[in-house]
Amino acid sequence: MSHKRLSALPALILQAYVNEVCLDRSLKAKFLAAEPLADTLPQYKIMPLLTLRKRYGKPLQWALSLMTVLILPVLALAALGNVLMAVVSMSRFFHRAVTDLPQTVCLPNTKYLKLFHYLYEDFDQRPRFECRRPWAVLRYLEAKDYLSAALIVWRVVLSILRYSSQHGVRRQDLIFHALDLLPLVWFSLFLCKVSDSGRHFVTDCNLQRWDFIATHVTGNCSIIQHAYIHPDLEFAHPFGEVECLYIFDAEFEQVFSRYYQFRRTDIIKPRLKLDDMGGDKEVLFLASSAPFLEVEINFIERVKREFDFFIVVKLHPRHVYDESVSRLTALADHVAAPAVFPDCDYQVSYDSFLGYEYKALGKNVLFLKDERSIQMFMERGNANGEF
């Protein structure tokens, strides 16, 4: 790994964090503009944090203030653990060689691997390195990498301490995003080593810190679309080059071109296993999203007044809901588990990417943000999916 690439990593990691704050700012402006409490919180996981603030009140605010003071010193001390890791890495029982990896290395964002199964039929036999919990990369780093990691952590911590507000990004926002600094540095060093060996990456991270770093340290990173991408997001730093962009619908190519430079695109075909809900009624399946809970409740209440569907609701597995979610689940005939994908006659969401997967399977799909199609659905009822 070249000295030039190593010396550039601290600045690259800081830029990745700044972009993450920009993303939270955009989401706050889009969904929480009328919520005064949101301005009192760090721009970090802003929607679940706001829910927790409402639930626990001032004590949560005090805890956040204390964390603002403690996080960076704790990170600086934790970086010393790299010295121990450097010693451990010299054991032949611990260390693994990058050359043992396949030509394409999979970097799933989380433990949810559905999109990779769409891309690779043999995915279960492939090694994978989860971006959020990159512990598997540790065995591929050498002693010198761990010593570099300690220096990089200290340089990023120092950069955050010196950071003056710009692009609407404050120091306290960066402090909270830096909670994963140590694993992010390990992940970044792993990317550099694997890239130096000529290997390629594929990830389902979209507009996040991990794909920001991956697209800058290598030109051989492909991205799988995992969610609906808003066309009006603003970032302080441009993302890098993408080898191949895997999308579910050609309409997203133009949106992605606002954020990435990609050499080619490919359409990915879903292979969802749909679960029969039973019964004789037509099934309407709502994929819920916490920011649009009130819109979803109003829609389902209207559907129950005017139609006779078997209504299935599935809550987003990674969203934090407030108490009013009980109003939505009470309207459902069945609440699906996170791993279940209900077979249905109509699939509904506000703008969930799951809708495009169901659409590719030939299902009738409704997006609640599209008021015209919802109105036509309500007027025509079960008219053969003609929206």
mmCIF file of C-alpha atoms in Angstrom:
data_model
loop_
_atom_site.group_PDB
_atom_site.id
_atom_site.type_symbol
_atom_site.label_atom_id
_atom_site.label_comp_id
_atom_site.label_asym_id
_atom_site.label_seq_id
_atom_site.Cartn_x
_atom_site.Cartn_y
_atom_site.Cartn_z
ATOM 1 C CA MET A 1 0.000 0.000 0.000
ATOM 2 C CA SER A 2 1.573 3.277 -1.076
ATOM 3 C CA HIS A 3 2.428 6.051 1.394
ATOM 4 C CA LYS A 4 0.430 8.500 -0.751
ATOM 5 C CA ARG A 5 -2.743 6.399 -0.460
ATOM 6 C CA LEU A 6 -2.285 5.954 3.295
ATOM 7 C CA SER A 7 -1.739 9.663 3.870
ATOM 8 C CA ALA A 8 -4.926 10.461 1.923
ATOM 9 C CA LEU A 9 -7.167 8.149 3.993
ATOM 10 C CA PRO A 10 -7.780 10.484 7.001
ATOM 11 C CA ALA A 11 -9.081 13.276 4.741
ATOM 12 C CA LEU A 12 -11.168 10.781 2.752
ATOM 13 C CA ILE A 13 -12.748 9.370 5.915
ATOM 14 C CA LEU A 14 -13.552 12.873 7.175
ATOM 15 C CA GLN A 15 -15.195 13.690 3.824
ATOM 16 C CA ALA A 16 -17.252 10.490 4.093
ATOM 17 C CA TYR A 17 -18.526 11.603 7.512
ATOM 18 C CA VAL A 18 -19.306 15.110 6.233
ATOM 19 C CA ASN A 19 -21.368 13.572 3.427
ATOM 20 C CA GLU A 20 -23.260 11.414 5.939
ATOM 21 C CA VAL A 21 -24.211 14.554 7.855
ATOM 22 C CA CYS A 22 -25.330 16.164 4.588
ATOM 23 C CA LEU A 23 -27.577 13.147 4.016
ATOM 24 C CA ASP A 24 -29.095 13.513 7.493
ATOM 25 C CA ARG A 25 -29.598 17.235 6.835
ATOM 26 C CA SER A 26 -31.474 16.463 3.629
ATOM 27 C CA LEU A 27 -33.702 13.935 5.379
ATOM 28 C CA LYS A 28 -34.368 16.368 8.215
ATOM 29 C CA ALA A 29 -35.350 19.104 5.761
ATOM 30 C CA LYS A 30 -37.567 16.698 3.838
ATOM 31 C CA PHE A 31 -39.389 15.007 6.711
ATOM 32 C CA LEU A 32 -38.851 17.041 9.896
ATOM 33 C CA ALA A 33 -38.962 20.679 8.763
ATOM 34 C CA ALA A 34 -41.937 21.386 11.052
ATOM 35 C CA GLU A 35 -40.408 19.607 14.070
ATOM 36 C CA PRO A 36 -38.603 22.149 16.339
ATOM 37 C CA LEU A 37 -37.074 19.425 18.518
ATOM 38 C CA ALA A 38 -35.063 18.166 15.536
ATOM 39 C CA ASP A 39 -32.886 21.309 15.624
ATOM 40 C CA THR A 40 -31.778 20.524 19.195
ATOM 41 C CA LEU A 41 -30.352 17.125 18.218
ATOM 42 C CA PRO A 42 -27.133 16.139 16.458
ATOM 43 C CA GLN A 43 -27.619 15.402 12.762
ATOM 44 C CA TYR A 44 -27.066 11.694 13.255
ATOM 45 C CA LYS A 45 -29.731 9.024 12.658
ATOM 46 C CA ILE A 46 -32.056 11.971 13.047
ATOM 47 C CA MET A 47 -35.436 10.224 12.754
ATOM 48 C CA PRO A 48 -34.907 7.440 15.307
ATOM 49 C CA LEU A 49 -33.089 9.923 17.570
ATOM 50 C CA LEU A 50 -36.090 12.267 17.496
ATOM 51 C CA THR A 51 -38.406 9.396 18.448
ATOM 52 C CA LEU A 52 -36.159 8.582 21.415
ATOM 53 C CA ARG A 53 -36.012 12.274 22.411
ATOM 54 C CA LYS A 54 -39.800 12.432 22.544
ATOM 55 C CA ARG A 55 -39.912 9.204 24.542
ATOM 56 C CA TYR A 56 -37.238 10.015 27.147
ATOM 57 C CA GLY A 57 -37.235 13.825 27.165
ATOM 58 C CA LYS A 58 -34.482 15.965 28.717
ATOM 59 C CA PRO A 59 -32.438 13.064 30.165
ATOM 60 C CA LEU A 60 -31.683 11.915 26.623
ATOM 61 C CA GLN A 61 -30.557 15.442 25.718
ATOM 62 C CA TRP A 62 -28.210 15.473 28.718
ATOM 63 C CA ALA A 63 -26.824 12.058 27.748
ATOM 64 C CA LEU A 64 -26.145 13.303 24.204
ATOM 65 C CA SER A 65 -24.315 16.368 25.578
ATOM 66 C CA LEU A 66 -22.120 14.124 27.720
ATOM 67 C CA MET A 67 -21.383 11.866 24.762
ATOM 68 C CA THR A 68 -20.306 14.889 22.710
ATOM 69 C CA VAL A 69 -17.525 15.467 25.236
ATOM 70 C CA LEU A 70 -16.499 11.822 25.705
ATOM 71 C CA ILE A 71 -16.592 10.220 22.261
ATOM 72 C CA LEU A 72 -13.392 11.629 20.744
ATOM 73 C CA PRO A 73 -11.156 10.991 23.802
ATOM 74 C CA VAL A 74 -12.475 7.441 24.023
ATOM 75 C CA LEU A 75 -11.763 6.898 20.327
ATOM 76 C CA ALA A 76 -8.209 8.226 20.735
ATOM 77 C CA LEU A 77 -7.594 5.772 23.581
ATOM 78 C CA ALA A 78 -9.289 2.893 21.758
ATOM 79 C CA ALA A 79 -6.889 3.397 18.856
ATOM 80 C CA LEU A 80 -4.123 2.071 21.103
ATOM 81 C CA GLY A 81 -5.784 -1.329 20.848
ATOM 82 C CA ASN A 82 -4.278 -1.524 17.379
ATOM 83 C CA VAL A 83 -0.909 -2.212 18.982
ATOM 84 C CA LEU A 84 -2.309 -5.434 20.467
ATOM 85 C CA MET A 85 -3.937 -6.290 17.132
ATOM 86 C CA ALA A 86 -0.572 -5.801 15.425
ATOM 87 C CA VAL A 87 0.938 -8.448 17.713
ATOM 88 C CA VAL A 88 -1.970 -10.859 17.194
ATOM 89 C CA SER A 89 -1.816 -10.425 13.404
ATOM 90 C CA MET A 90 1.695 -11.863 13.330
ATOM 91 C CA SER A 91 0.328 -15.268 14.301
ATOM 92 C CA ARG A 92 0.012 -17.608 11.328
ATOM 93 C CA PHE A 93 -3.115 -19.064 12.969
ATOM 94 C CA PHE A 94 -4.830 -15.656 12.812
ATOM 95 C CA HIS A 95 -3.655 -14.042 9.599
ATOM 96 C CA ARG A 96 -5.225 -14.670 6.173
ATOM 97 C CA ALA A 97 -3.782 -13.604 2.827
ATOM 98 C CA VAL A 98 -5.685 -11.282 0.480
ATOM 99 C CA THR A 99 -4.593 -13.541 -2.384
ATOM 100 C CA ASP A 100 -6.876 -16.261 -0.965
ATOM 101 C CA LEU A 101 -9.944 -14.135 -1.750
ATOM 102 C CA PRO A 102 -12.002 -14.578 -4.944
ATOM 103 C CA GLN A 103 -11.665 -12.120 -7.794
ATOM 104 C CA THR A 104 -14.879 -10.337 -6.753
ATOM 105 C CA VAL A 105 -15.286 -9.488 -3.056
ATOM 106 C CA CYS A 106 -18.811 -8.918 -1.698
ATOM 107 C CA LEU A 107 -19.404 -6.045 0.732
ATOM 108 C CA PRO A 108 -23.002 -6.258 2.022
ATOM 109 C CA ASN A 109 -24.159 -3.229 3.960
ATOM 110 C CA THR A 110 -25.849 -5.324 6.665
ATOM 111 C CA LYS A 111 -26.753 -8.933 7.400
ATOM 112 C CA TYR A 112 -29.695 -8.638 4.970
ATOM 113 C CA LEU A 113 -28.294 -10.404 1.915
ATOM 114 C CA LYS A 114 -31.304 -10.635 -0.396
ATOM 115 C CA LEU A 115 -29.838 -8.411 -3.133
ATOM 116 C CA PHE A 116 -26.648 -10.466 -3.342
ATOM 117 C CA HIS A 117 -28.690 -13.635 -3.792
ATOM 118 C CA TYR A 118 -30.327 -11.925 -6.785
ATOM 119 C CA LEU A 119 -26.903 -11.277 -8.278
ATOM 120 C CA TYR A 120 -25.131 -14.547 -7.441
ATOM 121 C CA GLU A 121 -26.794 -17.947 -7.294
ATOM 122 C CA ASP A 122 -23.755 -19.265 -5.402
ATOM 123 C CA PHE A 123 -23.636 -16.360 -2.937
ATOM 124 C CA ASP A 124 -23.861 -18.623 0.124
ATOM 125 C CA GLN A 125 -20.508 -20.137 -0.885
ATOM 126 C CA ARG A 126 -18.823 -16.751 -1.281
ATOM 127 C CA PRO A 127 -16.929 -14.918 1.487
ATOM 128 C CA ARG A 128 -18.523 -11.613 2.463
ATOM 129 C CA PHE A 129 -17.424 -8.664 4.573
ATOM 130 C CA GLU A 130 -20.243 -6.712 6.198
ATOM 131 C CA CYS A 131 -19.632 -2.968 6.014
ATOM 132 C CA ARG A 132 -21.298 -2.045 9.299
ATOM 133 C CA ARG A 133 -19.591 -4.842 11.239
ATOM 134 C CA PRO A 134 -16.345 -5.490 9.372
ATOM 135 C CA TRP A 135 -14.805 -7.861 11.911
ATOM 136 C CA ALA A 136 -14.052 -10.417 9.192
ATOM 137 C CA VAL A 137 -11.542 -8.027 7.593
ATOM 138 C CA LEU A 138 -9.290 -8.078 10.653
ATOM 139 C CA ARG A 139 -7.602 -11.333 9.679
ATOM 140 C CA TYR A 140 -6.472 -9.831 6.362
ATOM 141 C CA LEU A 141 -4.630 -6.867 7.886
ATOM 142 C CA GLU A 142 -0.947 -7.040 8.785
ATOM 143 C CA ALA A 143 0.926 -5.584 11.754
ATOM 144 C CA LYS A 144 1.922 -2.471 9.782
ATOM 145 C CA ASP A 145 -1.747 -1.939 8.814
ATOM 146 C CA TYR A 146 -2.818 -1.890 12.467
ATOM 147 C CA LEU A 147 -0.106 0.594 13.347
ATOM 148 C CA SER A 148 -1.282 2.745 10.426
ATOM 149 C CA ALA A 149 -4.853 2.416 11.720
ATOM 150 C CA ALA A 150 -3.900 3.981 15.063
ATOM 151 C CA LEU A 151 -2.296 6.961 13.316
ATOM 152 C CA ILE A 152 -5.265 7.400 10.978
ATOM 153 C CA VAL A 153 -7.747 7.379 13.896
ATOM 154 C CA TRP A 154 -5.735 10.066 15.701
ATOM 155 C CA ARG A 155 -5.521 12.209 12.569
ATOM 156 C CA VAL A 156 -9.294 11.981 11.975
ATOM 157 C CA VAL A 157 -10.024 12.785 15.633
ATOM 158 C CA LEU A 158 -7.755 15.832 15.370
ATOM 159 C CA SER A 159 -9.458 16.917 12.134
ATOM 160 C CA ILE A 160 -12.874 16.731 13.788
ATOM 161 C CA LEU A 161 -11.640 18.764 16.783
ATOM 162 C CA ARG A 162 -10.400 21.443 14.368
ATOM 163 C CA TYR A 163 -13.481 21.337 12.154
ATOM 164 C CA SER A 164 -15.349 24.625 11.729
ATOM 165 C CA SER A 165 -18.977 24.512 10.611
ATOM 166 C CA GLN A 166 -19.498 24.505 6.850
ATOM 167 C CA HIS A 167 -22.037 23.022 4.430
ATOM 168 C CA GLY A 168 -24.431 23.067 7.413
ATOM 169 C CA VAL A 169 -22.251 20.431 9.098
ATOM 170 C CA ARG A 170 -21.283 21.041 12.736
ATOM 171 C CA ARG A 171 -18.504 19.510 14.811
ATOM 172 C CA GLN A 172 -20.985 17.790 17.122
ATOM 173 C CA ASP A 173 -22.602 16.071 14.119
ATOM 174 C CA LEU A 174 -19.250 14.645 13.030
ATOM 175 C CA ILE A 175 -18.484 13.482 16.579
ATOM 176 C CA PHE A 176 -21.530 11.224 16.611
ATOM 177 C CA HIS A 177 -20.923 9.894 13.113
ATOM 178 C CA ALA A 178 -17.372 9.036 14.177
ATOM 179 C CA LEU A 179 -18.664 6.434 16.640
ATOM 180 C CA ASP A 180 -17.662 3.767 14.112
ATOM 181 C CA LEU A 181 -14.306 5.370 13.307
ATOM 182 C CA LEU A 182 -12.121 2.435 14.313
ATOM 183 C CA PRO A 183 -13.967 -0.231 12.279
ATOM 184 C CA LEU A 184 -14.301 2.227 9.385
ATOM 185 C CA VAL A 185 -10.517 2.680 9.335
ATOM 186 C CA TRP A 186 -10.005 -1.110 9.318
ATOM 187 C CA PHE A 187 -12.546 -1.412 6.521
ATOM 188 C CA SER A 188 -10.781 1.316 4.518
ATOM 189 C CA LEU A 189 -7.371 -0.320 4.909
ATOM 190 C CA PHE A 190 -8.854 -3.646 3.829
ATOM 191 C CA LEU A 191 -10.282 -2.002 0.693
ATOM 192 C CA CYS A 192 -6.877 -0.575 -0.160
ATOM 193 C CA LYS A 193 -5.119 -3.929 0.270
ATOM 194 C CA VAL A 194 -7.680 -5.857 -1.775
ATOM 195 C CA SER A 195 -7.699 -3.180 -4.469
ATOM 196 C CA ASP A 196 -3.893 -3.347 -4.713
ATOM 197 C CA SER A 197 -4.240 -7.074 -5.477
ATOM 198 C CA GLY A 198 -6.367 -6.256 -8.558
ATOM 199 C CA ARG A 199 -9.626 -7.564 -7.150
ATOM 200 C CA HIS A 200 -13.094 -6.096 -7.648
ATOM 201 C CA PHE A 201 -15.823 -5.215 -5.148
ATOM 202 C CA VAL A 202 -19.595 -5.257 -5.204
ATOM 203 C CA THR A 203 -21.665 -3.587 -2.486
ATOM 204 C CA ASP A 204 -25.282 -2.657 -1.773
ATOM 205 C CA CYS A 205 -24.273 0.551 0.038
ATOM 206 C CA ASN A 206 -25.866 3.565 -1.641
ATOM 207 C CA LEU A 207 -24.718 7.136 -0.871
ATOM 208 C CA GLN A 208 -23.123 6.088 2.428
ATOM 209 C CA ARG A 209 -19.672 6.315 4.014
ATOM 210 C CA TRP A 210 -18.588 2.857 2.886
ATOM 211 C CA ASP A 211 -19.316 3.252 -0.821
ATOM 212 C CA PHE A 212 -17.928 6.804 -0.719
ATOM 213 C CA ILE A 213 -14.583 5.402 0.406
ATOM 214 C CA ALA A 214 -14.761 2.350 -1.889
ATOM 215 C CA THR A 215 -15.442 4.432 -5.006
ATOM 216 C CA HIS A 216 -12.457 6.655 -4.210
ATOM 217 C CA VAL A 217 -9.841 4.033 -3.338
ATOM 218 C CA THR A 218 -10.651 1.861 -6.357
ATOM 219 C CA GLY A 219 -12.280 2.148 -9.766
ATOM 220 C CA ASN A 220 -13.362 -1.496 -9.532
ATOM 221 C CA CYS A 221 -16.357 -1.150 -7.227
ATOM 222 C CA SER A 222 -19.870 -2.066 -8.429
ATOM 223 C CA ILE A 223 -23.039 -0.992 -6.615
ATOM 224 C CA ILE A 224 -26.404 -2.712 -6.245
ATOM 225 C CA GLN A 225 -29.335 -0.349 -5.771
ATOM 226 C CA HIS A 226 -30.960 -1.165 -2.442
ATOM 227 C CA ALA A 227 -33.468 1.647 -1.997
ATOM 228 C CA TYR A 228 -35.394 4.418 -3.678
ATOM 229 C CA ILE A 229 -32.954 7.247 -4.425
ATOM 230 C CA HIS A 230 -34.183 10.816 -4.029
ATOM 231 C CA PRO A 231 -33.010 13.100 -6.857
ATOM 232 C CA ASP A 232 -32.611 16.243 -4.725
ATOM 233 C CA LEU A 233 -29.933 15.284 -2.180
ATOM 234 C CA GLU A 234 -26.953 17.597 -1.780
ATOM 235 C CA PHE A 235 -23.487 16.394 -0.751
ATOM 236 C CA ALA A 236 -20.388 18.400 0.111
ATOM 237 C CA HIS A 237 -18.024 15.963 -1.618
ATOM 238 C CA PRO A 238 -18.585 14.012 -4.854
ATOM 239 C CA PHE A 239 -18.661 10.223 -4.859
ATOM 240 C CA GLY A 240 -16.133 8.357 -6.971
ATOM 241 C CA GLU A 241 -16.281 6.108 -9.996
ATOM 242 C CA VAL A 242 -18.478 2.985 -10.155
ATOM 243 C CA GLU A 243 -17.592 0.041 -12.357
ATOM 244 C CA CYS A 244 -21.166 -1.285 -12.793
ATOM 245 C CA LEU A 245 -24.429 0.023 -11.388
ATOM 246 C CA TYR A 246 -27.052 -2.694 -10.851
ATOM 247 C CA ILE A 247 -30.555 -1.201 -10.876
ATOM 248 C CA PHE A 248 -34.080 -2.614 -10.876
ATOM 249 C CA ASP A 249 -35.545 -0.136 -13.330
ATOM 250 C CA ALA A 250 -33.934 1.977 -16.070
ATOM 251 C CA GLU A 251 -35.661 5.089 -14.689
ATOM 252 C CA PHE A 252 -33.102 5.179 -11.851
ATOM 253 C CA GLU A 253 -30.102 5.545 -14.144
ATOM 254 C CA GLN A 254 -30.638 9.291 -14.485
ATOM 255 C CA VAL A 255 -31.048 9.748 -10.711
ATOM 256 C CA PHE A 256 -27.872 7.824 -9.907
ATOM 257 C CA SER A 257 -25.948 9.855 -12.478
ATOM 258 C CA ARG A 258 -26.394 12.899 -10.195
ATOM 259 C CA TYR A 259 -24.220 11.226 -7.566
ATOM 260 C CA TYR A 260 -21.944 8.701 -9.273
ATOM 261 C CA GLN A 261 -19.926 8.307 -12.430
ATOM 262 C CA PHE A 262 -20.561 4.745 -13.649
ATOM 263 C CA ARG A 263 -19.053 2.946 -16.598
ATOM 264 C CA ARG A 264 -22.041 0.712 -17.281
ATOM 265 C CA THR A 265 -25.412 -0.369 -15.887
ATOM 266 C CA ASP A 266 -27.229 -3.671 -15.658
ATOM 267 C CA ILE A 267 -30.798 -4.575 -14.710
ATOM 268 C CA ILE A 268 -31.029 -6.930 -11.764
ATOM 269 C CA LYS A 269 -33.921 -9.385 -11.591
ATOM 270 C CA PRO A 270 -35.492 -10.168 -8.206
ATOM 271 C CA ARG A 271 -35.967 -13.733 -7.046
ATOM 272 C CA LEU A 272 -38.277 -13.140 -4.119
ATOM 273 C CA LYS A 273 -40.039 -16.142 -2.621
ATOM 274 C CA LEU A 274 -43.573 -14.901 -1.982
ATOM 275 C CA ASP A 275 -45.532 -16.408 0.905
ATOM 276 C CA ASP A 276 -49.196 -17.293 0.398
ATOM 277 C CA MET A 277 -51.443 -15.434 2.840
ATOM 278 C CA GLY A 278 -54.330 -17.908 2.462
ATOM 279 C CA GLY A 279 -58.018 -17.064 2.321
ATOM 280 C CA ASP A 280 -60.343 -16.112 -0.518
ATOM 281 C CA LYS A 281 -60.046 -12.323 -0.393
ATOM 282 C CA GLU A 282 -57.716 -10.272 -2.534
ATOM 283 C CA VAL A 283 -54.584 -9.344 -0.594
ATOM 284 C CA LEU A 284 -53.314 -5.785 -0.175
ATOM 285 C CA PHE A 285 -49.802 -5.683 1.271
ATOM 286 C CA LEU A 286 -48.497 -2.453 2.809
ATOM 287 C CA ALA A 287 -44.719 -2.146 3.329
ATOM 288 C CA SER A 288 -44.551 0.471 6.079
ATOM 289 C CA SER A 289 -41.975 3.206 6.568
ATOM 290 C CA ALA A 290 -41.890 5.099 9.884
ATOM 291 C CA PRO A 291 -41.649 8.667 8.453
ATOM 292 C CA PHE A 292 -44.899 8.143 6.511
ATOM 293 C CA LEU A 293 -46.880 6.381 9.222
ATOM 294 C CA GLU A 294 -49.746 8.895 9.271
ATOM 295 C CA VAL A 295 -50.152 8.735 5.472
ATOM 296 C CA GLU A 296 -50.238 4.924 5.667
ATOM 297 C CA ILE A 297 -52.853 4.918 8.424
ATOM 298 C CA ASN A 298 -55.100 7.304 6.486
ATOM 299 C CA PHE A 299 -54.803 5.166 3.357
ATOM 300 C CA ILE A 300 -55.601 1.872 5.085
ATOM 301 C CA GLU A 301 -58.552 3.416 6.934
ATOM 302 C CA ARG A 302 -59.943 4.590 3.582
ATOM 303 C CA VAL A 303 -59.361 1.194 1.960
ATOM 304 C CA LYS A 304 -61.182 -0.596 4.791
ATOM 305 C CA ARG A 305 -64.155 1.731 4.414
ATOM 306 C CA GLU A 306 -64.484 1.237 0.662
ATOM 307 C CA PHE A 307 -63.121 -2.262 -0.106
ATOM 308 C CA ASP A 308 -62.886 -5.746 1.318
ATOM 309 C CA PHE A 309 -59.196 -6.675 1.106
ATOM 310 C CA PHE A 310 -57.229 -8.988 3.338
ATOM 311 C CA ILE A 311 -54.744 -6.403 4.592
ATOM 312 C CA VAL A 312 -51.162 -7.359 5.401
ATOM 313 C CA VAL A 313 -48.797 -4.861 7.034
ATOM 314 C CA LYS A 314 -45.045 -5.264 7.343
ATOM 315 C CA LEU A 315 -43.105 -2.812 9.504
ATOM 316 C CA HIS A 316 -39.677 -1.687 8.341
ATOM 317 C CA PRO A 317 -37.215 -3.829 10.326
ATOM 318 C CA ARG A 318 -34.693 -1.014 10.835
ATOM 319 C CA HIS A 319 -37.051 1.889 11.581
ATOM 320 C CA VAL A 320 -37.928 3.146 15.076
ATOM 321 C CA TYR A 321 -41.697 3.701 15.332
ATOM 322 C CA ASP A 322 -43.537 5.780 17.895
ATOM 323 C CA GLU A 323 -46.613 4.644 19.821
ATOM 324 C CA SER A 324 -49.001 5.479 16.980
ATOM 325 C CA VAL A 325 -47.768 2.404 15.073
ATOM 326 C CA SER A 326 -50.370 0.451 17.086
ATOM 327 C CA ARG A 327 -53.068 2.268 15.099
ATOM 328 C CA LEU A 328 -51.632 0.849 11.878
ATOM 329 C CA THR A 329 -51.161 -2.714 13.111
ATOM 330 C CA ALA A 330 -54.706 -2.687 14.554
ATOM 331 C CA LEU A 331 -56.043 -2.067 11.036
ATOM 332 C CA ALA A 332 -54.211 -5.093 9.608
ATOM 333 C CA ASP A 333 -55.617 -8.592 9.240
ATOM 334 C CA HIS A 334 -52.060 -9.863 9.499
ATOM 335 C CA VAL A 335 -48.688 -8.335 10.481
ATOM 336 C CA ALA A 336 -45.907 -10.018 8.507
ATOM 337 C CA ALA A 337 -42.578 -10.938 10.075
ATOM 338 C CA PRO A 338 -39.434 -9.178 8.748
ATOM 339 C CA ALA A 339 -38.314 -12.234 6.751
ATOM 340 C CA VAL A 340 -41.716 -12.748 5.075
ATOM 341 C CA PHE A 341 -42.610 -11.364 1.638
ATOM 342 C CA PRO A 342 -46.372 -11.740 1.242
ATOM 343 C CA ASP A 343 -47.916 -12.780 -2.049
ATOM 344 C CA CYS A 344 -50.532 -10.187 -2.889
ATOM 345 C CA ASP A 345 -52.769 -8.634 -5.498
ATOM 346 C CA TYR A 346 -51.635 -5.090 -4.635
ATOM 347 C CA GLN A 347 -48.357 -4.036 -3.089
ATOM 348 C CA VAL A 348 -48.393 -0.587 -1.467
ATOM 349 C CA SER A 349 -45.752 1.678 0.079
ATOM 350 C CA TYR A 350 -44.983 5.376 0.224
ATOM 351 C CA ASP A 351 -41.893 5.051 -1.957
ATOM 352 C CA SER A 352 -40.255 1.821 -0.784
ATOM 353 C CA PHE A 353 -37.849 0.194 -3.175
ATOM 354 C CA LEU A 354 -39.615 -3.090 -2.446
ATOM 355 C CA GLY A 355 -42.337 -1.827 -4.770
ATOM 356 C CA TYR A 356 -39.962 -2.048 -7.737
ATOM 357 C CA GLU A 357 -39.112 -5.631 -6.809
ATOM 358 C CA TYR A 358 -42.809 -6.564 -6.752
ATOM 359 C CA LYS A 359 -43.342 -4.651 -9.985
ATOM 360 C CA ALA A 360 -40.616 -6.744 -11.646
ATOM 361 C CA LEU A 361 -42.549 -9.841 -10.515
ATOM 362 C CA GLY A 362 -45.663 -8.633 -12.328
ATOM 363 C CA LYS A 363 -47.594 -7.414 -9.282
ATOM 364 C CA ASN A 364 -49.826 -4.347 -9.146
ATOM 365 C CA VAL A 365 -47.845 -1.698 -7.273
ATOM 366 C CA LEU A 366 -49.003 1.575 -5.696
ATOM 367 C CA PHE A 367 -46.836 4.360 -4.298
ATOM 368 C CA LEU A 368 -48.627 6.582 -1.792
ATOM 369 C CA LYS A 369 -46.534 9.576 -2.867
ATOM 370 C CA ASP A 370 -48.223 9.354 -6.295
ATOM 371 C CA GLU A 371 -51.582 10.904 -5.466
ATOM 372 C CA ARG A 372 -52.931 10.472 -8.985
ATOM 373 C CA SER A 373 -52.433 6.692 -9.064
ATOM 374 C CA ILE A 374 -53.943 6.366 -5.573
ATOM 375 C CA GLN A 375 -57.000 8.320 -6.662
ATOM 376 C CA MET A 376 -57.422 6.122 -9.740
ATOM 377 C CA PHE A 377 -57.065 3.019 -7.561
ATOM 378 C CA MET A 378 -59.757 4.229 -5.193
ATOM 379 C CA GLU A 379 -62.063 5.052 -8.116
ATOM 380 C CA ARG A 380 -61.555 1.858 -10.100
ATOM 381 C CA GLY A 381 -61.181 -0.603 -7.253
ATOM 382 C CA ASN A 382 -60.163 -3.964 -8.601
ATOM 383 C CA ALA A 383 -60.061 -2.956 -12.280
ATOM 384 C CA ASN A 384 -57.304 -5.280 -13.481
ATOM 385 C CA GLY A 385 -54.464 -3.181 -12.122
ATOM 386 C CA GLU A 386 -55.163 -0.279 -14.492
ATOM 387 C CA PHE A 387 -53.847 2.715 -12.627
#
